[in-house]
Short mmCIF file of C-alpha atoms in Angstrom, two decimals:
data_model
loop_
_atom_site.label_atom_id
_atom_site.label_comp_id
_atom_site.label_asym_id
_atom_site.label_seq_id
_atom_site.Cartn_x
_atom_site.Cartn_y
_atom_site.Cartn_z
CA UNK A 1 -10.52 132.68 -164.37
CA UNK A 2 -12.11 136.10 -163.52
CA UNK A 3 -12.57 137.22 -159.91
CA UNK A 4 -15.49 139.53 -159.14
CA UNK A 5 -15.41 142.07 -156.26
CA UNK A 6 -18.79 141.08 -154.82
CA UNK A 7 -17.54 137.52 -154.40
CA UNK A 8 -14.56 138.74 -152.39
CA UNK A 9 -16.77 140.83 -150.10
CA UNK A 10 -19.09 137.92 -149.38
CA UNK A 11 -16.14 135.68 -148.56
CA UNK A 12 -14.73 138.22 -146.12
CA UNK A 13 -18.07 138.48 -144.28
CA UNK A 14 -18.24 134.68 -143.97
CA UNK A 15 -14.75 134.53 -142.57
CA UNK A 16 -15.63 137.25 -140.03
CA UNK A 17 -18.66 135.35 -138.82
CA UNK A 18 -16.62 132.13 -138.50
CA UNK A 19 -13.99 133.90 -136.43
CA UNK A 20 -16.63 135.30 -134.09
CA UNK A 21 -18.26 131.88 -133.63
CA UNK A 22 -14.82 130.32 -132.93
CA UNK A 23 -14.06 132.90 -130.25
CA UNK A 24 -17.42 132.27 -128.56
CA UNK A 25 -16.87 128.52 -128.64
CA UNK A 26 -13.36 128.89 -127.27
CA UNK A 27 -14.61 131.05 -124.39
CA UNK A 28 -17.33 128.47 -123.68
CA UNK A 29 -14.83 125.61 -123.68
CA UNK A 30 -12.49 127.49 -121.38
CA UNK A 31 -15.36 128.25 -119.00
CA UNK A 32 -16.52 124.63 -119.04
CA UNK A 33 -13.03 123.30 -118.41
CA UNK A 34 -12.55 125.81 -115.63
CA UNK A 35 -15.76 124.71 -113.95
CA UNK A 36 -14.78 121.05 -114.43
CA UNK A 37 -11.36 121.64 -112.87
CA UNK A 38 -13.06 123.58 -110.08
CA UNK A 39 -15.48 120.78 -109.25
CA UNK A 40 -12.82 118.05 -109.55
CA UNK A 41 -10.42 119.99 -107.36
CA UNK A 42 -13.24 120.69 -104.94
CA UNK A 43 -14.16 117.01 -104.75
CA UNK A 44 -10.52 116.06 -104.23
CA UNK A 45 -10.12 118.60 -101.43
CA UNK A 46 -13.37 117.44 -99.82
CA UNK A 47 -12.27 113.81 -100.08
CA UNK A 48 -8.93 114.60 -98.46
CA UNK A 49 -10.69 116.52 -95.71
CA UNK A 50 -13.06 113.62 -95.03
CA UNK A 51 -10.16 111.17 -95.04
CA UNK A 52 -8.20 113.31 -92.62
CA UNK A 53 -11.22 113.59 -90.32
CA UNK A 54 -11.82 109.84 -90.42
CA UNK A 55 -8.18 109.21 -89.51
CA UNK A 56 -8.41 111.65 -86.60
CA UNK A 57 -11.59 110.01 -85.34
CA UNK A 58 -10.05 106.55 -85.71
CA UNK A 59 -7.11 107.63 -83.58
CA UNK A 60 -9.53 109.17 -81.09
CA UNK A 61 -11.46 105.87 -80.84
CA UNK A 62 -8.25 103.94 -80.17
CA UNK A 63 -7.40 106.41 -77.40
CA UNK A 64 -10.98 106.11 -76.15
CA UNK A 65 -10.57 102.33 -75.90
CA UNK A 66 -7.31 102.69 -73.98
CA UNK A 67 -8.79 105.22 -71.56
CA UNK A 68 -11.84 103.05 -70.90
CA UNK A 69 -9.56 100.09 -70.16
CA UNK A 70 -7.46 102.24 -67.82
CA UNK A 71 -10.58 103.50 -66.07
CA UNK A 72 -11.79 99.92 -65.56
CA UNK A 73 -8.60 99.01 -63.69
CA UNK A 74 -8.31 102.20 -61.64
CA UNK A 75 -9.77 102.81 -58.20
CA UNK A 76 -12.78 105.01 -58.88
CA UNK A 77 -10.67 107.87 -60.22
CA UNK A 78 -12.29 109.88 -63.00
CA UNK A 79 -10.23 110.55 -66.11
CA UNK A 80 -10.70 113.27 -68.73
CA UNK A 81 -9.42 113.45 -72.30
CA UNK A 82 -9.91 115.82 -75.23
CA UNK A 83 -11.84 113.62 -77.67
CA UNK A 84 -11.82 114.54 -81.37
CA UNK A 85 -14.91 112.83 -82.82
CA UNK A 86 -15.62 115.18 -85.71
CA UNK A 87 -18.40 117.71 -86.22
CA UNK A 88 -21.25 115.23 -85.84
CA UNK A 89 -19.89 113.52 -82.74
CA UNK A 90 -20.44 109.91 -81.67
CA UNK A 91 -23.51 107.99 -80.53
CA UNK A 92 -23.51 105.96 -77.29
CA UNK A 93 -25.78 102.89 -77.42
CA UNK A 94 -26.33 100.79 -74.31
CA UNK A 95 -27.09 97.06 -74.19
CA UNK A 96 -26.53 96.32 -77.88
CA UNK A 97 -25.31 92.78 -77.29
CA UNK A 98 -23.95 90.35 -74.73
CA UNK A 99 -21.12 87.94 -73.95
CA UNK A 100 -21.58 84.55 -72.28
CA UNK A 101 -18.86 82.28 -70.90
CA UNK A 102 -19.75 78.66 -70.20
CA UNK A 103 -18.27 75.21 -69.70
CA UNK A 104 -19.58 71.76 -68.83
CA UNK A 105 -17.54 72.04 -65.63
CA UNK A 106 -19.31 75.23 -64.51
CA UNK A 107 -22.76 73.64 -64.15
CA UNK A 108 -25.02 76.45 -62.95
CA UNK A 109 -22.23 79.03 -62.69
CA UNK A 110 -22.26 80.11 -66.34
CA UNK A 111 -21.29 83.74 -66.82
CA UNK A 112 -24.24 84.88 -68.89
CA UNK A 113 -25.16 88.44 -67.89
CA UNK A 114 -22.37 90.49 -69.42
CA UNK A 115 -24.20 93.04 -71.56
CA UNK A 116 -22.16 95.16 -73.92
CA UNK A 117 -22.76 98.57 -75.46
CA UNK A 118 -21.21 100.51 -78.32
CA UNK A 119 -19.91 103.98 -79.12
CA UNK A 120 -20.29 104.68 -82.83
CA UNK A 121 -19.19 107.29 -85.35
CA UNK A 122 -20.47 107.23 -88.94
CA UNK A 123 -18.46 108.82 -91.72
CA UNK A 124 -19.96 110.53 -94.75
CA UNK A 125 -19.23 107.49 -96.92
CA UNK A 126 -21.16 105.17 -94.61
CA UNK A 127 -18.11 103.72 -92.82
CA UNK A 128 -18.80 103.15 -89.13
CA UNK A 129 -16.18 103.22 -86.39
CA UNK A 130 -17.34 101.43 -83.27
CA UNK A 131 -15.95 100.84 -79.81
CA UNK A 132 -17.32 97.68 -78.19
CA UNK A 133 -16.15 95.73 -75.13
CA UNK A 134 -12.55 96.86 -75.47
CA UNK A 135 -12.32 96.54 -79.26
CA UNK A 136 -12.47 99.14 -82.04
CA UNK A 137 -13.98 98.02 -85.33
CA UNK A 138 -14.29 99.65 -88.74
CA UNK A 139 -17.31 98.46 -90.69
CA UNK A 140 -18.63 99.21 -94.15
CA UNK A 141 -21.35 97.04 -95.64
CA UNK A 142 -20.68 93.42 -94.74
CA UNK A 143 -16.96 93.92 -94.13
CA UNK A 144 -15.71 94.49 -90.59
CA UNK A 145 -12.05 95.08 -89.71
CA UNK A 146 -10.35 95.12 -86.32
CA UNK A 147 -8.73 98.53 -85.76
CA UNK A 148 -7.73 97.86 -82.15
CA UNK A 149 -7.92 94.41 -80.55
CA UNK A 150 -9.68 93.90 -77.22
CA UNK A 151 -7.60 92.84 -74.17
CA UNK A 152 -8.93 89.27 -74.43
CA UNK A 153 -6.53 86.35 -74.72
CA UNK A 154 -6.20 82.66 -73.95
CA UNK A 155 -2.82 81.21 -73.05
CA UNK A 156 -2.85 77.50 -73.94
CA UNK A 157 0.36 76.92 -71.99
CA UNK A 158 -0.89 78.35 -68.68
CA UNK A 159 -4.50 77.39 -69.47
CA UNK A 160 -5.69 80.90 -68.59
CA UNK A 161 -8.53 82.80 -70.23
CA UNK A 162 -8.36 86.55 -69.54
CA UNK A 163 -11.57 88.28 -70.55
CA UNK A 164 -12.21 91.81 -69.23
CA UNK A 165 -15.47 93.12 -70.71
CA UNK A 166 -15.72 96.91 -70.65
CA UNK A 167 -19.02 98.58 -71.56
CA UNK A 168 -19.80 102.29 -71.69
CA UNK A 169 -22.92 104.04 -70.36
CA UNK A 170 -23.91 107.68 -69.94
CA UNK A 171 -24.61 110.44 -72.45
CA UNK A 172 -26.48 109.37 -75.60
CA UNK A 173 -24.13 111.45 -77.73
CA UNK A 174 -20.52 112.54 -77.34
CA UNK A 175 -19.37 115.74 -78.98
CA UNK A 176 -15.82 116.92 -79.48
CA UNK A 177 -13.97 118.27 -76.50
CA UNK A 178 -13.43 117.05 -72.97
CA UNK A 179 -14.89 113.64 -72.13
CA UNK A 180 -14.79 112.20 -68.61
CA UNK A 181 -14.62 108.48 -67.74
CA UNK A 182 -15.61 107.16 -64.34
CA UNK A 183 -16.02 103.62 -63.04
CA UNK A 184 -19.60 102.77 -62.11
CA UNK A 185 -19.45 99.06 -61.36
CA UNK A 186 -17.16 96.05 -61.66
CA UNK A 187 -18.42 92.50 -61.34
CA UNK A 188 -16.05 89.57 -61.01
CA UNK A 189 -16.96 85.88 -61.09
CA UNK A 190 -15.06 84.23 -58.27
CA UNK A 191 -17.38 81.21 -58.17
CA UNK A 192 -16.34 80.28 -61.67
CA UNK A 193 -12.62 80.90 -61.78
CA UNK A 194 -11.31 77.36 -62.38
CA UNK A 195 -12.51 74.84 -64.94
CA UNK A 196 -10.92 71.39 -64.66
CA UNK A 197 -10.36 69.23 -67.74
CA UNK A 198 -12.97 71.01 -69.84
CA UNK A 199 -12.89 73.52 -72.65
CA UNK A 200 -14.59 76.90 -72.34
CA UNK A 201 -17.19 78.29 -74.73
CA UNK A 202 -17.56 82.02 -75.39
CA UNK A 203 -20.74 83.22 -77.11
CA UNK A 204 -20.86 86.78 -78.45
CA UNK A 205 -24.05 88.36 -79.78
CA UNK A 206 -23.23 91.65 -81.48
CA UNK A 207 -23.85 93.67 -84.62
CA UNK A 208 -20.08 93.53 -85.05
CA UNK A 209 -19.86 89.74 -84.82
CA UNK A 210 -17.78 89.64 -88.02
CA UNK A 211 -15.14 91.77 -86.32
CA UNK A 212 -15.15 89.47 -83.28
CA UNK A 213 -14.79 86.47 -85.57
CA UNK A 214 -11.78 88.06 -87.25
CA UNK A 215 -10.23 88.84 -83.87
CA UNK A 216 -10.58 85.29 -82.50
CA UNK A 217 -9.32 83.67 -85.70
CA UNK A 218 -6.22 85.88 -85.48
CA UNK A 219 -5.71 85.63 -81.71
CA UNK A 220 -6.69 82.00 -81.06
CA UNK A 221 -6.57 80.49 -84.54
CA UNK A 222 -9.29 78.97 -86.70
CA UNK A 223 -9.60 76.21 -84.12
CA UNK A 224 -11.37 78.58 -81.78
CA UNK A 225 -14.34 79.54 -83.98
CA UNK A 226 -17.00 76.86 -83.70
CA UNK A 227 -19.94 78.52 -85.45
CA UNK A 228 -21.13 81.82 -86.93
CA UNK A 229 -24.87 82.57 -87.02
CA UNK A 230 -25.33 85.43 -89.47
CA UNK A 231 -29.08 85.64 -88.96
CA UNK A 232 -28.75 86.15 -85.21
CA UNK A 233 -25.39 87.96 -85.43
CA UNK A 234 -23.89 85.45 -83.01
CA UNK A 235 -20.44 83.90 -82.77
CA UNK A 236 -19.47 80.82 -80.75
CA UNK A 237 -15.84 80.39 -79.75
CA UNK A 238 -14.15 77.52 -77.91
CA UNK A 239 -10.83 77.65 -76.08
CA UNK A 240 -8.99 74.79 -74.44
CA UNK A 241 -8.63 71.18 -75.56
CA UNK A 242 -11.41 69.18 -77.18
CA UNK A 243 -12.55 65.90 -75.65
CA UNK A 244 -10.21 62.99 -76.44
CA UNK A 245 -13.22 61.09 -77.77
CA UNK A 246 -13.42 63.63 -80.61
CA UNK A 247 -9.89 62.98 -81.87
CA UNK A 248 -10.77 60.60 -84.71
CA UNK A 249 -14.33 61.63 -85.57
CA UNK A 250 -13.16 63.07 -88.92
CA UNK A 251 -10.42 62.43 -91.43
CA UNK A 252 -8.36 65.35 -90.08
CA UNK A 253 -8.37 67.25 -86.81
CA UNK A 254 -5.99 70.17 -87.34
CA UNK A 255 -5.08 73.19 -85.24
CA UNK A 256 -4.54 75.25 -88.41
CA UNK A 257 -7.22 74.90 -91.07
CA UNK A 258 -5.62 74.43 -94.52
CA UNK A 259 -6.04 77.13 -97.15
CA UNK A 260 -6.82 76.54 -100.82
CA UNK A 261 -3.08 76.73 -101.50
CA UNK A 262 -2.42 73.98 -98.93
CA UNK A 263 -4.68 71.46 -100.66
CA UNK A 264 -4.38 70.84 -104.40
CA UNK A 265 -7.70 71.50 -106.11
CA UNK A 266 -7.72 67.95 -107.50
CA UNK A 267 -6.70 66.19 -104.27
CA UNK A 268 -9.48 63.89 -103.12
CA UNK A 269 -9.97 65.35 -99.65
CA UNK A 270 -13.50 66.23 -98.56
CA UNK A 271 -13.69 69.60 -96.80
CA UNK A 272 -16.26 68.09 -94.44
CA UNK A 273 -13.61 65.60 -93.30
CA UNK A 274 -11.39 68.42 -92.01
CA UNK A 275 -12.17 69.76 -88.55
CA UNK A 276 -10.24 72.26 -86.46
CA UNK A 277 -9.49 71.87 -82.78
CA UNK A 278 -6.79 71.41 -80.17
CA UNK A 279 -5.85 68.10 -78.57
CA UNK A 280 -3.34 67.45 -75.75
CA UNK A 281 0.27 67.00 -76.78
CA UNK A 282 1.77 63.60 -75.89
CA UNK A 283 5.36 64.76 -75.44
CA UNK A 284 5.44 64.09 -71.69
CA UNK A 285 3.75 60.70 -72.00
CA UNK A 286 6.11 59.52 -74.76
CA UNK A 287 9.14 60.72 -72.77
CA UNK A 288 7.91 58.78 -69.72
CA UNK A 289 7.37 55.62 -71.77
CA UNK A 290 10.89 55.84 -73.21
CA UNK A 291 12.45 56.59 -69.80
CA UNK A 292 10.67 53.62 -68.20
CA UNK A 293 11.92 51.24 -70.88
CA UNK A 294 15.48 52.56 -70.57
CA UNK A 295 15.32 52.16 -66.78
CA UNK A 296 14.08 48.58 -67.16
CA UNK A 297 16.85 47.74 -69.63
CA UNK A 298 19.55 49.21 -67.39
CA UNK A 299 18.20 47.44 -64.29
CA UNK A 300 17.86 44.10 -66.04
CA UNK A 301 14.07 44.12 -65.63
CA UNK A 302 13.39 44.55 -69.31
CA UNK A 303 9.85 43.66 -70.36
CA UNK A 304 10.11 45.06 -73.87
CA UNK A 305 11.63 42.90 -76.56
CA UNK A 306 14.40 44.47 -78.62
CA UNK A 307 13.38 44.95 -82.25
CA UNK A 308 16.21 45.12 -84.76
CA UNK A 309 15.11 42.86 -87.62
CA UNK A 310 12.57 44.53 -89.91
CA UNK A 311 11.82 41.61 -92.25
CA UNK A 312 9.86 39.20 -90.07
CA UNK A 313 6.49 38.26 -88.59
CA UNK A 314 6.15 38.74 -84.83
CA UNK A 315 3.63 36.48 -83.15
CA UNK A 316 4.41 37.38 -79.56
CA UNK A 317 2.22 40.16 -78.26
CA UNK A 318 3.53 42.74 -75.80
CA UNK A 319 6.07 45.57 -75.98
CA UNK A 320 8.91 46.09 -78.46
CA UNK A 321 11.79 48.54 -78.11
CA UNK A 322 13.94 50.29 -80.74
CA UNK A 323 16.65 52.50 -79.25
CA UNK A 324 17.45 54.18 -82.58
CA UNK A 325 15.70 54.88 -85.89
CA UNK A 326 13.27 52.26 -87.20
CA UNK A 327 13.80 51.86 -90.95
CA UNK A 328 11.72 49.37 -92.91
CA UNK A 329 13.43 49.09 -96.29
CA UNK A 330 11.54 48.68 -99.56
CA UNK A 331 12.15 44.92 -99.67
CA UNK A 332 11.18 44.36 -96.01
CA UNK A 333 7.85 43.26 -94.52
CA UNK A 334 7.42 43.75 -90.77
CA UNK A 335 4.20 42.11 -89.60
CA UNK A 336 2.69 42.02 -86.12
CA UNK A 337 0.21 39.27 -85.36
CA UNK A 338 -2.18 40.89 -82.85
CA UNK A 339 -4.93 38.30 -83.17
CA UNK A 340 -4.29 37.17 -79.57
CA UNK A 341 -3.67 40.54 -77.90
CA UNK A 342 -2.31 44.08 -78.10
CA UNK A 343 1.25 45.07 -78.98
CA UNK A 344 3.23 48.27 -78.47
CA UNK A 345 6.33 49.48 -80.31
CA UNK A 346 8.42 52.30 -78.81
CA UNK A 347 10.99 53.99 -81.05
CA UNK A 348 13.53 56.41 -79.62
CA UNK A 349 14.21 57.95 -83.00
CA UNK A 350 12.67 58.39 -86.45
CA UNK A 351 10.40 55.97 -88.30
CA UNK A 352 10.76 55.43 -92.05
CA UNK A 353 8.62 52.91 -93.93
CA UNK A 354 9.55 52.18 -97.54
CA UNK A 355 8.48 48.54 -97.35
CA UNK A 356 5.51 47.07 -95.47
CA UNK A 357 4.35 47.53 -91.87
CA UNK A 358 1.37 45.27 -91.24
CA UNK A 359 -0.94 44.69 -88.28
CA UNK A 360 -2.79 41.37 -88.61
CA UNK A 361 -5.87 41.86 -86.43
CA UNK A 362 -7.77 38.79 -87.63
CA UNK A 363 -11.09 40.60 -87.23
CA UNK A 364 -10.44 41.38 -83.56
CA UNK A 365 -10.42 44.76 -81.81
CA UNK A 366 -6.79 44.36 -80.70
CA UNK A 367 -4.41 47.26 -81.25
CA UNK A 368 -0.87 47.88 -82.43
CA UNK A 369 0.38 51.16 -80.95
CA UNK A 370 3.62 52.76 -82.16
CA UNK A 371 5.20 55.63 -80.19
CA UNK A 372 8.09 57.59 -81.66
CA UNK A 373 10.22 60.46 -80.35
CA UNK A 374 11.24 61.49 -83.88
CA UNK A 375 9.81 62.03 -87.35
CA UNK A 376 7.56 59.76 -89.41
CA UNK A 377 8.07 59.20 -93.15
CA UNK A 378 5.94 56.73 -95.07
CA UNK A 379 8.12 56.79 -98.19
CA UNK A 380 6.48 54.81 -101.02
CA UNK A 381 5.65 52.18 -98.41
CA UNK A 382 2.58 50.47 -97.02
CA UNK A 383 1.16 50.71 -93.51
CA UNK A 384 -2.02 48.67 -93.24
CA UNK A 385 -4.27 46.33 -91.29
CA UNK A 386 -5.15 42.77 -92.29
CA UNK A 387 -8.72 41.70 -91.54
CA UNK A 388 -9.48 44.81 -89.50
CA UNK A 389 -9.89 48.57 -89.69
CA UNK A 390 -8.08 51.79 -88.84
CA UNK A 391 -8.67 51.37 -85.10
CA UNK A 392 -6.24 48.42 -85.07
CA UNK A 393 -3.11 50.43 -85.97
CA UNK A 394 -2.22 53.66 -84.17
CA UNK A 395 0.83 55.94 -84.58
CA UNK A 396 1.71 58.49 -81.87
CA UNK A 397 4.28 61.25 -82.20
CA UNK A 398 5.43 64.33 -80.34
CA UNK A 399 4.46 67.91 -81.12
CA UNK A 400 7.81 68.33 -82.92
CA UNK A 401 7.28 65.39 -85.29
CA UNK A 402 7.70 66.08 -89.01
CA UNK A 403 5.39 63.76 -90.95
CA UNK A 404 5.56 62.91 -94.66
CA UNK A 405 3.48 60.67 -96.93
CA UNK A 406 4.93 59.91 -100.40
CA UNK A 407 6.29 60.01 -102.91
CA UNK A 408 5.62 57.27 -105.45
CA UNK A 409 2.81 55.07 -104.16
CA UNK A 410 2.10 55.24 -100.42
CA UNK A 411 -0.67 53.49 -98.50
CA UNK A 412 -1.59 54.23 -94.89
CA UNK A 413 -4.40 52.58 -92.95
CA UNK A 414 -4.70 53.58 -89.33
CA UNK A 415 -4.64 56.63 -87.08
CA UNK A 416 -1.86 59.14 -86.52
CA UNK A 417 -1.83 61.42 -83.47
CA UNK A 418 0.77 64.21 -83.17
CA UNK A 419 -0.97 67.46 -82.12
CA UNK A 420 0.92 70.66 -81.46
CA UNK A 421 -0.14 73.67 -79.37
CA UNK A 422 2.30 76.23 -80.78
CA UNK A 423 2.16 77.38 -84.44
CA UNK A 424 4.24 75.55 -87.05
CA UNK A 425 5.47 78.97 -88.26
CA UNK A 426 6.40 77.87 -91.76
CA UNK A 427 9.06 75.35 -90.75
CA UNK A 428 10.40 73.33 -93.65
CA UNK A 429 9.31 69.72 -93.27
CA UNK A 430 12.51 67.76 -92.57
CA UNK A 431 11.45 64.40 -94.00
CA UNK A 432 9.78 65.55 -97.18
CA UNK A 433 11.88 65.54 -100.38
CA UNK A 434 10.23 68.64 -101.89
CA UNK A 435 9.47 72.04 -100.41
CA UNK A 436 6.70 71.80 -97.83
CA UNK A 437 6.02 74.03 -94.83
CA UNK A 438 3.52 72.02 -92.80
CA UNK A 439 3.70 69.39 -90.08
CA UNK A 440 2.00 66.82 -92.34
CA UNK A 441 2.98 66.75 -96.03
CA UNK A 442 1.42 64.55 -98.73
CA UNK A 443 2.23 64.28 -102.43
CA UNK A 444 2.13 61.85 -105.32
CA UNK A 445 0.07 58.65 -105.17
CA UNK A 446 -0.90 58.71 -101.51
CA UNK A 447 -3.89 56.78 -100.17
CA UNK A 448 -4.84 57.26 -96.51
CA UNK A 449 -7.72 55.52 -94.75
CA UNK A 450 -8.29 56.47 -91.14
CA UNK A 451 -7.73 59.75 -89.27
CA UNK A 452 -4.90 62.20 -88.57
CA UNK A 453 -4.51 64.66 -85.69
CA UNK A 454 -1.79 67.29 -86.18
CA UNK A 455 -1.05 71.00 -86.43
CA UNK A 456 -1.08 71.66 -90.18
CA UNK A 457 -1.46 69.93 -93.55
CA UNK A 458 -0.10 70.35 -97.07
CA UNK A 459 -1.51 68.00 -99.73
CA UNK A 460 -0.14 69.34 -103.02
CA UNK A 461 -0.98 66.60 -105.45
CA UNK A 462 -3.99 65.50 -107.43
CA UNK A 463 -3.17 61.89 -106.57
CA UNK A 464 -3.67 62.28 -102.82
CA UNK A 465 -6.74 60.46 -101.50
CA UNK A 466 -7.83 60.59 -97.86
CA UNK A 467 -10.88 58.68 -96.64
CA UNK A 468 -12.15 58.66 -93.07
CA UNK A 469 -12.79 55.18 -91.68
CA UNK A 470 -16.32 55.10 -90.19
CA UNK A 471 -15.12 52.47 -87.71
CA UNK A 472 -13.43 55.36 -85.85
CA UNK A 473 -16.72 57.12 -85.07
CA UNK A 474 -17.63 56.88 -81.38
CA UNK A 475 -14.48 54.84 -80.82
CA UNK A 476 -13.05 54.09 -77.39
CA UNK A 477 -9.38 54.35 -78.31
CA UNK A 478 -7.03 55.13 -75.41
CA UNK A 479 -4.01 57.20 -76.33
CA UNK A 480 -1.82 55.44 -73.78
CA UNK A 481 -2.05 52.82 -71.03
CA UNK A 482 -3.60 53.56 -67.65
CA UNK A 483 -0.24 53.63 -65.87
CA UNK A 484 0.46 57.00 -67.47
CA UNK A 485 -1.46 60.21 -67.04
CA UNK A 486 -1.20 63.63 -68.59
CA UNK A 487 -1.08 66.58 -66.20
CA UNK A 488 -4.65 67.70 -65.51
CA UNK A 489 -5.94 70.41 -67.78
CA UNK A 490 -6.77 73.42 -65.60
CA UNK A 491 -8.39 76.41 -67.23
CA UNK A 492 -8.27 79.52 -65.11
CA UNK A 493 -10.97 82.08 -65.81
CA UNK A 494 -10.02 85.69 -65.21
CA UNK A 495 -13.35 87.27 -66.21
CA UNK A 496 -14.69 90.65 -65.15
CA UNK A 497 -17.49 92.93 -66.34
CA UNK A 498 -16.75 96.66 -66.04
CA UNK A 499 -19.32 99.43 -66.48
CA UNK A 500 -17.75 102.82 -67.21
CA UNK A 501 -19.68 106.09 -67.29
CA UNK A 502 -18.86 108.39 -70.24
CA UNK A 503 -20.02 112.03 -70.50
CA UNK A 504 -19.10 115.35 -72.01
CA UNK A 505 -18.01 118.05 -69.59
#
């Protein structure tokens, strides 16, 4: 092959042009990457700066809330703080909502003129921090979180609702720097400070109603929230006990609403049959009943018949007494003939039913009531009513009762009442053979017809069926005889409306 000179020269020129183009492209790529890194780094720095500012403002709002609360309880003494609310400051909006406190026992003394205002700061990403009536909320879109809880609480033990409502007035806008707080007016409601034997309803109308809902569900439990009106941005909350007449209006009345994990997706339990609410504990009543029977036995004035044999039919109506555990074995059938009148069984111990416990009502409205100081375990047994309905057979337990249904074919027809004020706190159910952390546990071939009142529920089986008995609607069931009486429910209202002036110096 022969190489010519002109071919070599042309190839050298081509290579030179290619090198030049490569250098230009490389410089362009470097410049582009440099600009990209510059913008990315700039965005990252800006994001960190915004985040740091939002955190500072959030801390400032929490301090703002604390200072407003302090000013509301002080004696007309102005207070000043250095408030860091960013470059754009915060907006003060007056009369943006209201809070009403009412009860059937208050008649015309409802507390319905507590207007509330807000102090708001909006971040560059649209997140809003808001102070309102003692609370600090963070809201973005339809999600509202509680940053700082308001000083509102209800103590079910002392029956006291403490509700100080603090609202801010003054400058339309607060900038950074010194801010002064001064008390303008405090209104208390002395004419409505005690509510006897009635629950109390709190209605809050606010743009931040979702935050208030979250607060009350956390502070007072799901039982407290009665309704949420998204269209009108209104929340209705109830504290105190529900009426006794409401105890059996649904399949379940629970103080803690079950989660999806608590109820197996295939369990036949209608969500509409589960209501939340608080009912009075019967601990004191059951203790009195047991003490009275023991006193009668010791004094020789025993009215209650001793019950020791669990395989028999009892035709005598009246009271029966078991001073230890009541265990109905799988081969036993304990039947109470209540066709001629009511009967009561008092057990100073646990109740286990693996056989049959039957109330023969003979189409009457007579009742079999069973009170127990211990746990209740319907263990592959049958509790039912002959020729009657769930109103004829009623179980009553204390707030500490552990209740289990199952396993292996369990039938229960009747009512069961064992409410609890304090949380169950994940206690392991003592009577249930598998792991269960609820007051009432159900699993494996369980059929319940009637109604249950308790703290919490776990129904982890597809073969659990619960059906509310319509005969219980508008019932007139008495939880105990007239000779006993629970201590009166007294709800003390400690409600005040504070107006605090806020201004920049």
